[in-house]
Short mmCIF file of C-alpha atoms and ligand atoms in Angstrom, two decimals:
data_model
loop_
_atom_site.label_atom_id
_atom_site.label_comp_id
_atom_site.label_asym_id
_atom_site.label_seq_id
_atom_site.Cartn_x
_atom_site.Cartn_y
_atom_site.Cartn_z
CA UNK Z 44 2.02 -17.59 -10.91
CA UNK Z 45 0.99 -18.55 -7.36
CA UNK Z 46 -0.48 -15.76 -5.27
CA UNK Z 47 -0.39 -15.83 -1.48
CA UNK Z 48 -2.39 -13.29 0.50
CA UNK Z 49 -1.38 -12.42 4.08
CA UNK Z 50 -3.78 -10.29 6.06
CA UNK Z 51 -1.08 -8.71 8.19
CA UNK Z 52 2.73 -8.43 8.01
CA UNK Z 53 3.03 -10.64 11.10
CA UNK Z 54 1.44 -13.57 9.22
CA UNK Z 55 4.13 -13.73 6.53
CA UNK Z 56 6.62 -16.62 6.75
CA UNK Z 57 9.99 -15.49 8.10
CA UNK Z 58 12.21 -18.19 6.58
CA UNK Z 59 11.52 -17.60 2.86
CA UNK Z 60 11.02 -14.67 0.49
CA UNK Z 61 8.83 -14.72 -2.62
CA UNK Z 62 10.00 -13.56 -6.02
CA UNK Z 63 7.67 -10.57 -5.71
CA UNK Z 64 6.15 -9.06 -2.56
CA UNK Z 65 3.46 -6.40 -2.53
CA UNK Z 66 2.54 -4.24 0.45
CA UNK Z 67 -1.02 -2.93 0.59
CA UNK Z 68 -2.33 -0.16 2.80
CA UNK Z 69 -5.37 1.26 1.04
CA UNK Z 70 -6.11 3.52 4.05
CA UNK Z 71 -3.82 5.26 3.47
CA UNK Z 72 -0.08 4.73 3.21
CA UNK Z 73 0.24 2.96 -0.14
CA UNK Z 74 -2.45 5.21 -1.63
CA UNK Z 75 -0.35 8.19 -0.53
CA UNK Z 76 2.87 6.68 -1.92
CA UNK Z 77 1.27 6.01 -5.31
CA UNK Z 78 -0.14 9.53 -5.35
CA UNK Z 79 3.20 11.14 -4.57
CA UNK Z 80 5.01 9.23 -7.31
CA UNK Z 81 2.25 9.90 -9.83
CA UNK Z 82 2.48 13.60 -8.98
CA UNK Z 83 6.19 13.69 -9.81
CA UNK Z 84 7.75 13.00 -6.42
CA UNK Z 85 11.43 12.06 -6.77
CA UNK Z 86 11.04 9.01 -4.51
CA UNK Z 87 9.37 7.78 -1.35
CA UNK Z 88 11.59 6.65 1.51
CA UNK Z 89 9.89 4.71 4.29
CA UNK Z 90 10.72 4.48 8.00
CA UNK Z 91 9.06 2.72 10.89
CA UNK Z 92 10.90 4.95 13.37
CA UNK Z 93 10.22 8.69 13.48
CA UNK Z 94 13.63 9.61 14.97
CA UNK Z 95 15.42 7.69 12.25
CA UNK Z 96 13.32 9.46 9.61
CA UNK Z 97 14.34 12.82 11.09
CA UNK Z 98 18.01 11.89 11.19
CA UNK Z 99 18.16 10.64 7.58
CA UNK Z 100 16.01 13.41 6.08
CA UNK Z 101 18.04 16.07 7.90
CA UNK Z 102 20.89 15.30 5.47
CA UNK Z 103 18.67 15.99 2.46
CA UNK Z 104 18.38 19.55 1.01
CA UNK Z 105 15.37 21.26 2.59
CA UNK Z 106 13.79 22.26 -0.72
CA UNK Z 107 14.08 18.68 -2.03
CA UNK Z 108 12.37 16.91 0.88
CA UNK Z 109 8.99 16.53 2.52
CA UNK Z 110 8.37 14.78 5.81
CA UNK Z 111 5.15 12.89 6.44
CA UNK Z 112 4.35 11.35 9.80
CA UNK Z 113 1.17 9.64 10.95
CA UNK Z 114 0.28 7.92 14.22
CA UNK Z 115 -3.22 6.73 15.07
CA UNK Z 116 -4.54 8.39 11.92
CA UNK Z 117 -3.35 11.87 12.95
CA UNK Z 118 -0.45 13.97 11.68
CA UNK Z 119 2.65 13.87 13.87
CA UNK Z 120 3.54 17.30 15.29
CA UNK Z 121 6.47 18.93 13.53
CA UNK Z 122 5.92 17.11 10.22
CA UNK Z 123 4.85 18.97 7.07
CA UNK Z 124 2.36 16.28 6.13
CA UNK Z 125 0.27 13.60 7.78
CA UNK Z 126 -0.81 10.73 5.58
CA UNK Z 127 -3.56 12.19 3.43
CA UNK Z 128 -3.01 11.50 -0.28
CA UNK Z 129 -5.10 14.58 -1.02
CA UNK Z 130 -2.38 16.82 0.42
CA UNK Z 131 0.14 15.44 -2.09
CA UNK Z 132 -0.45 17.81 -4.97
CA UNK Z 133 1.99 18.09 -7.87
CA UNK Z 134 2.76 21.68 -6.79
CA UNK Z 135 3.94 20.40 -3.44
CA UNK Z 136 5.63 17.09 -4.20
CA UNK Z 137 7.11 17.35 -7.72
CA UNK Z 138 10.87 16.82 -7.64
CA UNK Z 139 10.92 16.20 -3.89
CA UNK Z 140 11.57 13.07 -1.87
CA UNK Z 141 8.87 12.05 0.60
CA UNK Z 142 10.25 10.71 3.89
CA UNK Z 143 7.33 8.90 5.48
CA UNK Z 144 6.50 6.94 8.61
CA UNK Z 145 3.00 5.60 9.31
CA UNK Z 146 1.49 3.27 11.89
CA UNK Z 147 1.15 0.13 9.76
CA UNK Z 148 1.91 0.70 6.06
CA UNK Z 149 5.60 1.44 6.41
CA UNK Z 150 5.94 -1.56 8.75
CA UNK Z 151 4.43 -3.83 6.06
CA UNK Z 152 6.91 -2.56 3.50
CA UNK Z 153 9.82 -3.16 5.84
CA UNK Z 154 8.64 -6.68 6.54
CA UNK Z 155 8.93 -7.60 2.83
CA UNK Z 156 11.88 -5.39 1.83
CA UNK Z 157 14.25 -8.33 1.27
CA UNK Z 158 12.22 -9.78 -1.63
CA UNK Z 159 13.87 -9.32 -5.05
CA UNK Z 160 10.85 -7.30 -6.24
CA UNK Z 161 8.94 -5.13 -3.77
CA UNK Z 162 5.86 -3.14 -4.80
CA UNK Z 163 3.35 -0.90 -3.06
CA UNK Z 164 -0.25 -1.33 -4.19
CA UNK Z 165 -3.56 0.32 -3.50
CA UNK Z 166 -6.90 0.29 -5.28
CA UNK Z 167 -5.98 3.49 -7.12
CA UNK Z 168 -2.98 1.88 -8.88
CA UNK Z 169 -4.26 -1.71 -9.04
CA UNK Z 170 -4.10 -1.93 -12.86
CA UNK Z 171 -0.45 -0.80 -12.97
CA UNK Z 172 0.47 -3.53 -10.46
CA UNK Z 173 -1.53 -6.17 -12.35
CA UNK Z 174 0.06 -5.20 -15.68
CA UNK Z 175 3.51 -5.49 -14.14
CA UNK Z 176 2.74 -8.95 -12.75
CA UNK Z 177 1.33 -10.13 -16.07
CA UNK Z 178 4.41 -8.94 -17.87
CA UNK Z 179 6.99 -10.20 -15.36
CA UNK Z 180 5.21 -13.46 -14.47
CA UNK Z 181 6.89 -14.01 -11.09
CA UNK Z 182 6.45 -17.57 -9.85
CA UNK Z 183 5.45 -16.57 -6.34
CA UNK Z 184 3.72 -13.38 -5.29
CA UNK Z 185 2.87 -12.34 -1.75
CA UNK Z 186 0.24 -9.66 -1.25
CA UNK Z 187 0.61 -8.41 2.30
CA UNK Z 188 -2.06 -6.32 3.97
CA UNK Z 189 -0.86 -3.78 6.49
CA UNK Z 190 -3.84 -4.36 8.75
CA UNK Z 191 -4.12 -2.28 11.90
CA UNK Z 192 -1.65 -2.99 14.69
CA UNK Z 193 -1.52 -6.68 13.91
CA UNK Z 194 -5.16 -7.27 13.04
CA UNK Z 195 -7.07 -7.87 9.80
CA UNK Z 196 -8.37 -4.96 7.76
CA UNK Z 197 -11.12 -5.23 5.16
CA UNK Z 198 -9.69 -2.58 2.84
CA UNK Z 199 -6.31 -4.25 2.38
CA UNK Z 200 -7.84 -7.66 1.80
CA UNK Z 201 -10.32 -6.32 -0.75
CA UNK Z 202 -7.40 -4.74 -2.63
CA UNK Z 203 -5.53 -8.06 -2.58
CA UNK Z 204 -8.68 -9.63 -4.00
CA UNK Z 205 -8.94 -6.91 -6.67
CA UNK Z 206 -5.40 -7.69 -7.85
CA UNK Z 207 -5.89 -11.48 -7.88
CA UNK Z 208 -9.33 -11.18 -9.49
CA UNK Z 209 -7.96 -9.05 -12.32
CA UNK Z 210 -5.10 -11.47 -12.96
CA UNK Z 211 -7.54 -14.38 -13.17
CA UNK Z 212 -9.83 -12.48 -15.52
CA UNK Z 213 -7.09 -11.26 -17.83
CA UNK Z 214 -5.38 -14.63 -18.14
CA UNK Z 215 -8.59 -16.64 -18.22
CA UNK Z 216 -7.12 -18.85 -15.53
CA UNK Z 217 -9.01 -20.72 -12.84
CA UNK Z 218 -8.56 -20.10 -9.12
CA UNK Z 219 -6.62 -23.37 -8.94
CA UNK Z 220 -3.89 -21.88 -11.13
CA UNK Z 221 -3.12 -18.91 -8.89
CA UNK Z 222 -4.24 -20.24 -5.53
CA UNK Z 223 -1.25 -20.08 -3.18
CA UNK Z 224 -3.25 -20.17 0.06
CA UNK Z 225 -6.83 -20.05 1.32
CA UNK Z 226 -6.62 -16.33 1.95
CA UNK Z 227 -6.42 -15.51 -1.77
CA UNK Z 228 -9.76 -17.23 -2.35
CA UNK Z 229 -11.42 -15.30 0.46
CA UNK Z 230 -9.87 -12.03 -0.78
CA UNK Z 231 -11.31 -12.61 -4.26
CA UNK Z 232 -14.70 -13.46 -2.74
CA UNK Z 233 -14.64 -10.22 -0.73
CA UNK Z 234 -13.78 -8.18 -3.81
CA UNK Z 235 -16.41 -9.94 -5.94
CA UNK Z 236 -19.05 -9.09 -3.33
CA UNK Z 237 -18.07 -5.41 -2.96
CA UNK Z 238 -16.51 -4.40 -6.28
CA UNK Z 239 -19.40 -2.09 -7.13
CA UNK Z 240 -19.45 -0.41 -3.74
CA UNK Z 241 -15.87 -0.16 -2.49
CA UNK Z 242 -16.62 3.13 -0.76
CA UNK Z 243 -19.45 1.37 1.09
CA UNK Z 244 -16.95 -1.28 2.23
CA UNK Z 245 -14.50 1.38 3.43
CA UNK Z 246 -17.33 2.87 5.48
CA UNK Z 247 -17.81 -0.55 7.15
CA UNK Z 248 -14.10 -1.02 7.83
CA UNK Z 249 -12.91 -0.21 11.35
CA UNK Z 250 -10.08 1.97 10.07
CA UNK Z 251 -12.48 3.65 7.66
CA UNK Z 252 -14.63 4.51 10.67
CA UNK Z 253 -11.57 5.80 12.55
CA UNK Z 254 -10.75 8.08 9.62
CA UNK Z 255 -14.36 9.26 9.38
CA UNK Z 256 -14.15 10.28 13.05
CA UNK Z 257 -11.07 12.30 12.04
CA UNK Z 258 -13.16 13.94 9.28
CA UNK Z 259 -11.34 12.22 6.42
CA UNK Z 260 -14.36 11.31 4.25
CA UNK Z 261 -12.68 12.77 1.15
CA UNK Z 262 -9.70 10.44 1.72
CA UNK Z 263 -12.04 7.44 1.84
CA UNK Z 264 -13.67 8.54 -1.41
CA UNK Z 265 -10.32 9.01 -3.12
CA UNK Z 266 -8.81 5.74 -1.86
CA UNK Z 267 -11.88 3.70 -2.86
CA UNK Z 268 -11.37 4.42 -6.57
CA UNK Z 269 -9.80 1.74 -8.77
CA UNK Z 270 -7.19 2.11 -11.50
CA UNK Z 271 -7.03 5.91 -11.57
CA UNK Z 272 -3.21 6.21 -11.38
CA UNK Z 273 -0.86 4.55 -13.82
CA UNK Z 274 2.05 4.36 -11.41
CA UNK Z 275 4.12 1.46 -10.10
CA UNK Z 276 5.83 2.13 -6.77
CA UNK Z 277 8.73 -0.34 -6.93
CA UNK Z 278 11.61 -0.60 -4.49
CA UNK Z 279 14.83 0.83 -5.99
CA UNK Z 280 17.03 0.33 -2.96
CA UNK Z 281 16.24 -0.81 0.58
CA UNK Z 282 13.34 1.32 1.84
CA UNK Z 283 13.20 3.59 -1.22
CA UNK Z 284 10.41 3.40 -3.79
O1 3SL W 378 -1.39 2.67 9.35
C1 3SL W 378 -0.94 3.29 8.41
O2 3SL W 378 0.12 3.03 7.88
C2 3SL W 378 -1.72 4.48 7.90
O3 3SL W 378 -1.94 4.35 6.56
C3 3SL W 378 -2.89 4.77 8.74
S1 3SL W 378 -3.74 6.22 8.32
O4 3SL W 378 -4.70 5.94 7.30
O5 3SL W 378 -2.82 7.25 7.92
O6 3SL W 378 -4.43 6.64 9.52
#
C-alpha cells in the first residue's frame, strides 16, 4: 500500500484517481459525518452549494431529513444544524438523512468522489478507517486534508499522520513501504510529535482558534479524541455516505 497525503483538495492530481481516497476535516465536517452515522443517521449527503442542497432535500420527507449548513464556522440561517458534531445526538439524527454543506469539508469529498472507494476520516474514527485499509489493502491511498479555503491545516494533516502511523505500526512496515510522497512523512512526524496532546495542537491551529472565538471549545475537545467511534463513512453513491 502506498499512501499519498495532500494538504488541500487543490493539491490532488486531476488526471488520475487512486484506488481509495479519504477526505479529512477534523474541524469539523468529517467528525460530524462520522458522529451522525454512528448515532444511527440513515446517510449523509454532501453538497458544496447551499441552493442545490435545499432543492434536493426539499424532495425528501420532512421527518426523515436534517439540513446542516456552515459558512465561516457559523450556522447558515434557515438550517436546522450548523456543523457541530455535539448537536448530532441519536435522538435527533437516528433514521434521518443529513444533508450537509460546509466551507471546506464537503468540497474535499467532492474533489475525490470519482475514486472507486471514498471514505471520510477524522481522529474520532481513525481506527475504523485503518482497519478497513488493512483488510482491503488498496494499492494506492490518498488522504486529502480539507484545509481552509485552499491553505494547509494542522488538524487534517495530523489526522493523516495518525492513519499512516497506525498502518505502519500494525503491519510492522517501514516508512519506505508506504511512502507515496514527502507529505506522508511530514504528517507522521507531526502526529508523532503531538499524539499525546492533540487538543493542544487543535488550540494552536488557525481554524481551532477561529472555532474558539466562536465559543466551540467543547467541539475541539470532542474532535481531538482518537478512535472513539467504530464507524466507517464510505461513499455508497455519488455524494452519499
Ligand atoms: O470547513 C469546513 O468544512 C467546516 O468543517 C468548518 S467548521 O469547523 O464547521 O467551521
